[in-house]
Coordinates of N, CA and C in Angstrom, one line a residue:
X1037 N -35.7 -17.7 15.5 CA -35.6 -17.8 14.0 C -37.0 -17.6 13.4
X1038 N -37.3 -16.9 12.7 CA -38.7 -16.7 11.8 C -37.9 -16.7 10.0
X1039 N -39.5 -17.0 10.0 CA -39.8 -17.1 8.2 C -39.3 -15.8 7.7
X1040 N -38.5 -16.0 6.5 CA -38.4 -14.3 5.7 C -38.5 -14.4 4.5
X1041 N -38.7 -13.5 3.5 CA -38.8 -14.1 2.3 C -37.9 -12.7 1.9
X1042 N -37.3 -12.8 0.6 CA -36.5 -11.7 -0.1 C -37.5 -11.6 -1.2
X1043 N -37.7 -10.5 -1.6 CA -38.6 -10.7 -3.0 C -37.9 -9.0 -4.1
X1044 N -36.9 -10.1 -5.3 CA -36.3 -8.9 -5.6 C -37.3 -8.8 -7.5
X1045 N -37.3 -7.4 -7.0 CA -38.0 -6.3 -7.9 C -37.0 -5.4 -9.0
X1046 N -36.9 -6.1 -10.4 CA -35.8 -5.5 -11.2 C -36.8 -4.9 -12.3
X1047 N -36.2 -4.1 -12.7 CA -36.5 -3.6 -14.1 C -35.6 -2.8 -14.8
X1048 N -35.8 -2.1 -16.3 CA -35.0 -1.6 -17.0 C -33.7 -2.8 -17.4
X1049 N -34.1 -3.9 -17.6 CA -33.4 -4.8 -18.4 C -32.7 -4.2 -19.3
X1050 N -31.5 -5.0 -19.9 CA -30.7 -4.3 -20.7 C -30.6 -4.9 -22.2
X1051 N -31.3 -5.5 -22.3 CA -31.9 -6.4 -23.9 C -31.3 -7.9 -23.8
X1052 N -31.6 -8.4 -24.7 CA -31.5 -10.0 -24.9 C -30.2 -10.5 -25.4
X1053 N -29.5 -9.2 -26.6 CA -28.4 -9.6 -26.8 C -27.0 -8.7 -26.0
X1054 N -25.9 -8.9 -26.2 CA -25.2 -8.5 -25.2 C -23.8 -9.4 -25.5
X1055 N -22.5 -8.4 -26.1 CA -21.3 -9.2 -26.2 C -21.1 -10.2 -24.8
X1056 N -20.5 -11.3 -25.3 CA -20.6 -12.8 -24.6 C -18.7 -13.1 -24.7
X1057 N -18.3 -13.2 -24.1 CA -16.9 -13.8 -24.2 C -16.9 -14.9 -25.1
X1058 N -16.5 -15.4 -26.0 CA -16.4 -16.9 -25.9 C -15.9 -18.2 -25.9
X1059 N -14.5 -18.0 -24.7 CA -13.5 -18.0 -23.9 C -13.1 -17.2 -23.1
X1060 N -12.5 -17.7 -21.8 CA -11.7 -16.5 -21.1 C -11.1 -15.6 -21.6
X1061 N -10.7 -15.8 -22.8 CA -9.6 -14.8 -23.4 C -9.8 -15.0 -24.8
X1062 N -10.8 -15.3 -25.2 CA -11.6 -15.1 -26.6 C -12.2 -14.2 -27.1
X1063 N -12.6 -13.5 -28.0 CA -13.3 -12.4 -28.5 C -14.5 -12.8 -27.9
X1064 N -15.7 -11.4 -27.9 CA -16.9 -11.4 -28.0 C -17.9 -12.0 -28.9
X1065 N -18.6 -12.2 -28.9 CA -19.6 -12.1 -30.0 C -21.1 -11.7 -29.5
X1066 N -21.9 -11.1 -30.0 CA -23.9 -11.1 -29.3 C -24.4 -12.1 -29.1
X1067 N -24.5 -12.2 -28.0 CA -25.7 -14.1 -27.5 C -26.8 -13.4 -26.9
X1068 N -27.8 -14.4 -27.0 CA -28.9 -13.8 -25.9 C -28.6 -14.2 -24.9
X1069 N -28.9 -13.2 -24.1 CA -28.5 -13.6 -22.3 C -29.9 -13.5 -21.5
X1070 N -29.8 -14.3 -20.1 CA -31.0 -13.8 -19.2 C -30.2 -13.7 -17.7
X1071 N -30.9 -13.4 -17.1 CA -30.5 -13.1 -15.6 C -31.1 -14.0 -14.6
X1072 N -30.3 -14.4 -13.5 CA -31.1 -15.1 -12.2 C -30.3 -15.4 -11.3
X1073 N -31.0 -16.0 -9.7 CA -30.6 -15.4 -8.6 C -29.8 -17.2 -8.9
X1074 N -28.4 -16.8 -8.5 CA -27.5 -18.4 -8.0 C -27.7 -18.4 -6.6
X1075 N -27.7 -20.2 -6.5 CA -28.0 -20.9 -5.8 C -26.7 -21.0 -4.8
X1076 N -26.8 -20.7 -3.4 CA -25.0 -20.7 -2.3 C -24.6 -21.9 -3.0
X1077 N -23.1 -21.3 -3.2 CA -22.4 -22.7 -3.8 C -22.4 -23.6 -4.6
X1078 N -23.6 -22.9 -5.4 CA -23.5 -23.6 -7.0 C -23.7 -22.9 -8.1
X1079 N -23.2 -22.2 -8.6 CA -22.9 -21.0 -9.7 C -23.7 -22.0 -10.9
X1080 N -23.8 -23.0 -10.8 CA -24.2 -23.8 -12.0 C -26.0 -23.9 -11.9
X1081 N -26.0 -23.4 -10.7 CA -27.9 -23.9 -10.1 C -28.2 -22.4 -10.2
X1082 N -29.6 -22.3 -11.2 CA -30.1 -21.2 -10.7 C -31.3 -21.1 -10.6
X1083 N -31.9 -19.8 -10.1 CA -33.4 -20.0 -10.2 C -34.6 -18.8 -11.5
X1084 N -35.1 -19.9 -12.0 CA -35.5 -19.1 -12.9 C -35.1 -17.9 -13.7
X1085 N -34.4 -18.2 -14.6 CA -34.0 -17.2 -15.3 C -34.9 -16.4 -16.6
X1086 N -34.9 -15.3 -16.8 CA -35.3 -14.1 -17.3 C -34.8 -13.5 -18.5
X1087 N -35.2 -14.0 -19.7 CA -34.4 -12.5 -20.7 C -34.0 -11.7 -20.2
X1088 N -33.1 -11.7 -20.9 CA -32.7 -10.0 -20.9 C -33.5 -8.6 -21.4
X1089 N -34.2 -9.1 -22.1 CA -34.7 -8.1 -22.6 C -36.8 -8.2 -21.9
X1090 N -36.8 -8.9 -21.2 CA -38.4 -8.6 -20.3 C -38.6 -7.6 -19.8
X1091 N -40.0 -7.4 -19.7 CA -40.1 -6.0 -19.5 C -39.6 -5.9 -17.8
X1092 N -39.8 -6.3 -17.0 CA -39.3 -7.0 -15.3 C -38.9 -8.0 -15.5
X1093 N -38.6 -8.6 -14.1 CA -38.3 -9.8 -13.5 C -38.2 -9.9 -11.8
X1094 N -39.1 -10.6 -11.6 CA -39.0 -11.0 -9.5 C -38.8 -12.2 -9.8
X1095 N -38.2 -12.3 -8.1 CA -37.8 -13.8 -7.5 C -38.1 -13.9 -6.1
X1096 N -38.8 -14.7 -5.2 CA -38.5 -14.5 -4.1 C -37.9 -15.8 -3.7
X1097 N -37.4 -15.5 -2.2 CA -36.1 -16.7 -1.9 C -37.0 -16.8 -0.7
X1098 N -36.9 -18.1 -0.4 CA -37.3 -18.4 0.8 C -36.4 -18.6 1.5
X1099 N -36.1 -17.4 3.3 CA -35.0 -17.1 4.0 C -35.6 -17.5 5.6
X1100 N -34.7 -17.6 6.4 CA -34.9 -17.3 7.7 C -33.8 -15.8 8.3
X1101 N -34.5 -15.2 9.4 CA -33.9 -14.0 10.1 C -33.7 -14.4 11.4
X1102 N -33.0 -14.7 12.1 CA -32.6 -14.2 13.4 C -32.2 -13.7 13.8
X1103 N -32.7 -13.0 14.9 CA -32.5 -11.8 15.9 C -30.8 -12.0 16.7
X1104 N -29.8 -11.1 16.1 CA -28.6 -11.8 17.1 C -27.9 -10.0 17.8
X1105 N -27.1 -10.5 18.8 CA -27.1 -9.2 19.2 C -26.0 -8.1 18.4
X1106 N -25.7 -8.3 17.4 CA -25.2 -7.4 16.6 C -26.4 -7.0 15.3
X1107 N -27.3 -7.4 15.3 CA -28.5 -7.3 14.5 C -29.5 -8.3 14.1
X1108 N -30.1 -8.7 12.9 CA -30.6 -9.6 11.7 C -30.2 -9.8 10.9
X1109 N -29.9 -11.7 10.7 CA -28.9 -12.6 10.7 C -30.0 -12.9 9.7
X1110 N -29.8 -12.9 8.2 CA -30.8 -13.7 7.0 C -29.8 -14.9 6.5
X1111 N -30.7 -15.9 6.5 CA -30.1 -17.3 5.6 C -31.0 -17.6 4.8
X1112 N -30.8 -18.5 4.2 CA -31.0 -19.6 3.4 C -30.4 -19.9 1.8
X1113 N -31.1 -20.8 1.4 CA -30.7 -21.5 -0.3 C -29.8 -20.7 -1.2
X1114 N -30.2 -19.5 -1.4 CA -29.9 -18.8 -2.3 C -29.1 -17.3 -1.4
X1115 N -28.7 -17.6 -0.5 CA -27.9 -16.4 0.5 C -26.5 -16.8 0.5
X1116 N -26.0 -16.2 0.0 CA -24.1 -16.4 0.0 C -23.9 -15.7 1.0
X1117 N -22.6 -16.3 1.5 CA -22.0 -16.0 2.7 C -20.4 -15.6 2.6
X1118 N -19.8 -14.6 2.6 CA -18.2 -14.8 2.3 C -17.8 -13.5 3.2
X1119 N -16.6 -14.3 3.8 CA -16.3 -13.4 5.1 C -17.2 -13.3 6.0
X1120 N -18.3 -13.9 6.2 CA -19.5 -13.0 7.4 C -20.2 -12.1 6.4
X1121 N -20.5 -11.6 5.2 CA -21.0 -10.9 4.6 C -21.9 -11.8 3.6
X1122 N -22.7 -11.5 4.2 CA -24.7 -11.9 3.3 C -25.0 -10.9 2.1
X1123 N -25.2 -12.1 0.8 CA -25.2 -11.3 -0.3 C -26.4 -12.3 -1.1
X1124 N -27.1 -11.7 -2.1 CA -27.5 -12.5 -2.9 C -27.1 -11.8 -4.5
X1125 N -26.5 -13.2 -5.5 CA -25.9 -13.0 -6.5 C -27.3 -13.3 -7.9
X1126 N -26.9 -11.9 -8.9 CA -28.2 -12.1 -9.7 C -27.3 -12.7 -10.7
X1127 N -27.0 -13.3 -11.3 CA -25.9 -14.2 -12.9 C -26.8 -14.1 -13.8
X1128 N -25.7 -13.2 -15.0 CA -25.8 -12.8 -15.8 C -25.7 -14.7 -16.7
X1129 N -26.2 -14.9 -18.0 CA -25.5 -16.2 -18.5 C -26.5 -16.4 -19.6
X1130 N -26.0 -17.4 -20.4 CA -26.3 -17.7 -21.5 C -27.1 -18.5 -21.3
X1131 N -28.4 -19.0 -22.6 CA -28.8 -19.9 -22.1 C -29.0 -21.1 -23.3
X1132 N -28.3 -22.1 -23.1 CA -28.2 -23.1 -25.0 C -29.2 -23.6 -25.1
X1133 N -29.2 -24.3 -26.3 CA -30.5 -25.0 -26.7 C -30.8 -26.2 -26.0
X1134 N -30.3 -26.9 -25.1 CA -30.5 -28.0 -24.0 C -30.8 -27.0 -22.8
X1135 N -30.9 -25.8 -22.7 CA -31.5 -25.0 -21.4 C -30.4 -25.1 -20.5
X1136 N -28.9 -25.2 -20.8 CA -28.3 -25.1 -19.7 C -27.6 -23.6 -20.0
X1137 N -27.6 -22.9 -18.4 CA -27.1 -21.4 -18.2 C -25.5 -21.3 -18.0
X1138 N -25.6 -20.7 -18.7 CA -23.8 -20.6 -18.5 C -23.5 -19.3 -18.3
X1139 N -23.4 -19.0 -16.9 CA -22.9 -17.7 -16.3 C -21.7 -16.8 -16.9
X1140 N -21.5 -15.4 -17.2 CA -20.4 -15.4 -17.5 C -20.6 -13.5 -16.8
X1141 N -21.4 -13.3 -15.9 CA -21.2 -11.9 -15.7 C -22.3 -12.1 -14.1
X1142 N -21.8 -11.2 -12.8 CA -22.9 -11.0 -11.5 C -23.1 -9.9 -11.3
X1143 N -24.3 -10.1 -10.5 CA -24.4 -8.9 -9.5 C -24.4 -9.5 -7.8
X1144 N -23.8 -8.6 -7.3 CA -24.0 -9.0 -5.8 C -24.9 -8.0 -5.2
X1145 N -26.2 -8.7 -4.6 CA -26.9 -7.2 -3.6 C -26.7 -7.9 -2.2
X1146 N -25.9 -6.8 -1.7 CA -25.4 -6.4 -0.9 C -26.5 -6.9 0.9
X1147 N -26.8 -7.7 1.0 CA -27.6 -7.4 2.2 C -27.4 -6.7 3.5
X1148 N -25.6 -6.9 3.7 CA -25.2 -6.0 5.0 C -25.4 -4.1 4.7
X1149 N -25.9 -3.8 3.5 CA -26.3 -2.4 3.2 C -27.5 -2.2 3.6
X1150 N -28.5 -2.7 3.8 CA -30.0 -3.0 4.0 C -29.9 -2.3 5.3
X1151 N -30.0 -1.1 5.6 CA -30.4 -0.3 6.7 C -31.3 -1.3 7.8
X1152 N -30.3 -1.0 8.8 CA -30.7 -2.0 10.1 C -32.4 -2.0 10.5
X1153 N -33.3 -0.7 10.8 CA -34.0 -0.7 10.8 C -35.4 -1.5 10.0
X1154 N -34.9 -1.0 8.4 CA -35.7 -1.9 7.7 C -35.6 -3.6 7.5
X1155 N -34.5 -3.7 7.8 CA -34.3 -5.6 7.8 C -34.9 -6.5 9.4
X1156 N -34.9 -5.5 10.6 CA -35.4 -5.7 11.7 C -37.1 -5.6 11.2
X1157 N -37.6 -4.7 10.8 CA -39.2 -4.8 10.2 C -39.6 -5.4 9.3
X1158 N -38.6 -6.0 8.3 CA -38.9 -7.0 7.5 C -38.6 -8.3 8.1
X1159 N -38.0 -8.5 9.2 CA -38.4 -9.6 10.0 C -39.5 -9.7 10.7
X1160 N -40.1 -8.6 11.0 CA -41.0 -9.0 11.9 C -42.2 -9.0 11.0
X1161 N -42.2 -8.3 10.1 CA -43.3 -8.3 8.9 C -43.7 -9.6 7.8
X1162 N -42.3 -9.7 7.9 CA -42.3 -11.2 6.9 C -41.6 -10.8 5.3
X1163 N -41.3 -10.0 4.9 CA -40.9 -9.7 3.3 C -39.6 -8.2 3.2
X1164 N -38.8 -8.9 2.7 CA -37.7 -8.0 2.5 C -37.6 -8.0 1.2
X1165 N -38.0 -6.1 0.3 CA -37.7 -6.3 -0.9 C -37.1 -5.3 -1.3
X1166 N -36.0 -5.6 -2.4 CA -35.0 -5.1 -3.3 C -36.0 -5.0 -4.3
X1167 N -35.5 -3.5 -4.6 CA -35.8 -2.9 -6.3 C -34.9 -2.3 -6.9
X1168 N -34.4 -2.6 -8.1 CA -33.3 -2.1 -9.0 C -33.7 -2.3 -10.5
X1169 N -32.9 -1.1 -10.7 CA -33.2 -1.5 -12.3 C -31.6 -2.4 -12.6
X1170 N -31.7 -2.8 -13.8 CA -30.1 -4.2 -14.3 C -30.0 -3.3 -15.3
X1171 N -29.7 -2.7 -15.9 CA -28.5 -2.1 -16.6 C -27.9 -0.8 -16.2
X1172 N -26.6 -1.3 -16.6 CA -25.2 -0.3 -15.8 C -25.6 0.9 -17.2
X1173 N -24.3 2.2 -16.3 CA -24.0 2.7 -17.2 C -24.0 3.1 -18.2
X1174 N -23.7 1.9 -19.3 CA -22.6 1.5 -20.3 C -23.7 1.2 -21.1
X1175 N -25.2 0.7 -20.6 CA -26.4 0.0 -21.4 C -26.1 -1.3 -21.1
X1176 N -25.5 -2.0 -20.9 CA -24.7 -3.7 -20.2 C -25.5 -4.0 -19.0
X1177 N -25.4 -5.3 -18.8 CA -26.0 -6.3 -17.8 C -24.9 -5.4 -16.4
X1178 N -26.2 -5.0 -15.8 CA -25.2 -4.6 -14.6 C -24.6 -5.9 -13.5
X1179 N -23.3 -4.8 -12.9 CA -22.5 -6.4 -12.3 C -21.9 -6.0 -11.0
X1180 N -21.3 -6.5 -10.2 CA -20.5 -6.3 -9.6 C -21.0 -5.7 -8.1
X1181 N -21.0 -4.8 -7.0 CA -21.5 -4.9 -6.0 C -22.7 -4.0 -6.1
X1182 N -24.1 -3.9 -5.9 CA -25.0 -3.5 -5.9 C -25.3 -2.7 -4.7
X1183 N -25.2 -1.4 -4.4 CA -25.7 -0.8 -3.1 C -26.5 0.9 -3.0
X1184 N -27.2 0.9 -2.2 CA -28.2 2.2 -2.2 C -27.0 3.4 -3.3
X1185 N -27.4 4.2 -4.0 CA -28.8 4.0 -4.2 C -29.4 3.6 -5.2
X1186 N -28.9 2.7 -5.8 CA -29.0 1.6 -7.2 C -30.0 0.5 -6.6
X1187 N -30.2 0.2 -5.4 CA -31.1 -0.6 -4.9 C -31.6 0.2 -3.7
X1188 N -33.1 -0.1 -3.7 CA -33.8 0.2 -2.5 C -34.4 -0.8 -1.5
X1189 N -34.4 -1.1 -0.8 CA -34.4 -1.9 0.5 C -36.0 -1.1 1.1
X1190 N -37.1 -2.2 1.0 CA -38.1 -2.1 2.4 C -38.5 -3.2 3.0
X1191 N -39.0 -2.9 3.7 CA -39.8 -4.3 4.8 C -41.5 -4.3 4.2
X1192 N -42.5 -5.3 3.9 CA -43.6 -5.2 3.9 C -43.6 -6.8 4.4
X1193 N -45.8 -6.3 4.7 CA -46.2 -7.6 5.4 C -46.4 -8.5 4.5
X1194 N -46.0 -9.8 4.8 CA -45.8 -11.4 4.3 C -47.8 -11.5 3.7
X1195 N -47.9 -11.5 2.9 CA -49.8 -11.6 2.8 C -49.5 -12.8 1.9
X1196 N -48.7 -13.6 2.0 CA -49.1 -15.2 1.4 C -48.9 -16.0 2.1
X1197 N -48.5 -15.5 3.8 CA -48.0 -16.2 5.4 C -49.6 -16.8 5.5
X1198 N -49.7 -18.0 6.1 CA -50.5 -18.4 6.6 C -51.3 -17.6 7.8
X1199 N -52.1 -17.1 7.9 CA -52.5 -16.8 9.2 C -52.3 -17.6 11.0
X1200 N -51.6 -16.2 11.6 CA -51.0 -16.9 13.0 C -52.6 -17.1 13.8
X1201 N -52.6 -18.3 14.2 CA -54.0 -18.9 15.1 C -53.4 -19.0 16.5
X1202 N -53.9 -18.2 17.2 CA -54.1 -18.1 19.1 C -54.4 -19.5 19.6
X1203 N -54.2 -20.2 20.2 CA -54.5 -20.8 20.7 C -54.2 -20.8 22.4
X1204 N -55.3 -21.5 23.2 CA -55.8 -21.3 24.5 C -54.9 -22.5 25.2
X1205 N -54.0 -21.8 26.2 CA -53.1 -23.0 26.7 C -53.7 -23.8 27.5

């Protein structure tokens, strides 16, 4: 098992405001919205969230990779798991004047799309990163499963890893 970090690289936001349900089966109205990565298993926990309308937005997750023999196995905090399938979810959501986010739209990026190659060198390198722009189509918070070539997948070297020290057995 080694250190991995995900470090996702978004741009082309799709502005701040953005029809909002306001019920499951309630009309729209424009809210300001922001974006951010949910936490496995708590749709309610997120990390740092982002207008909508910034010029960017990164996050990086701190993950582990291990080596198994069908490939590179990434976990941690913010790595969903469903079926055997490794994803991380970007949530779209509101955010009230007490600061609490209230999701109402995702993205899934996809990590079993992550070309084997590059997720094997981003293990060994230390940093796996996604770059995408967030808005669909439509001009809307993009949603739903995210894969090449809407997202690009590389491996780079970890340069905030501590330096590996040799030591004499």
């Amino acid at each position: 098992m080694t250190a991995l970090r995900i470090r996702i690289e978004a741009v082309d936001l799709p502005g701040r405001t953005h029809p909002v349900p306001i019920s499951r089966n309630g009309p729209e109205e424009p809210r300001e919205i922001h974006v951010a990565v949910q936490r496995r298993s708590r749709p309610g926990e997120v990390l740092d969230p982002h207008p909508g309308d910034a010029e960017s937005a990164t996050w990086t997750l701190e993950c582990t990779a291990t080596t198994t023999p069908t490939g590179t196995d990434v976990q941690g905090p913010y790595v969903q798991d469903r079926l055997g399938r490794r994803f991380v979810y970007l949530s779209w959501g509101t955010v009230d004047e007490e600061g609490v986010f209230s999701m109402f739209r995702r993205a899934k990026l996809m990590l079993d799309m992550v070309p084997a190659d590059v997720l094997a060198e981003a293990a060994r390198e230390g940093v796996l990163v996604a770059r995408l722009g967030l808005t669909d189509p439509q001009g809307g918070p993009l949603c739903a499963r995210v894969v090449p070539p809407h997202i690009t997948w590389t491996a780079e070297r970890d340069t905030c890893a501590p330096p590996v020290v040799a030591r004499d057995a």
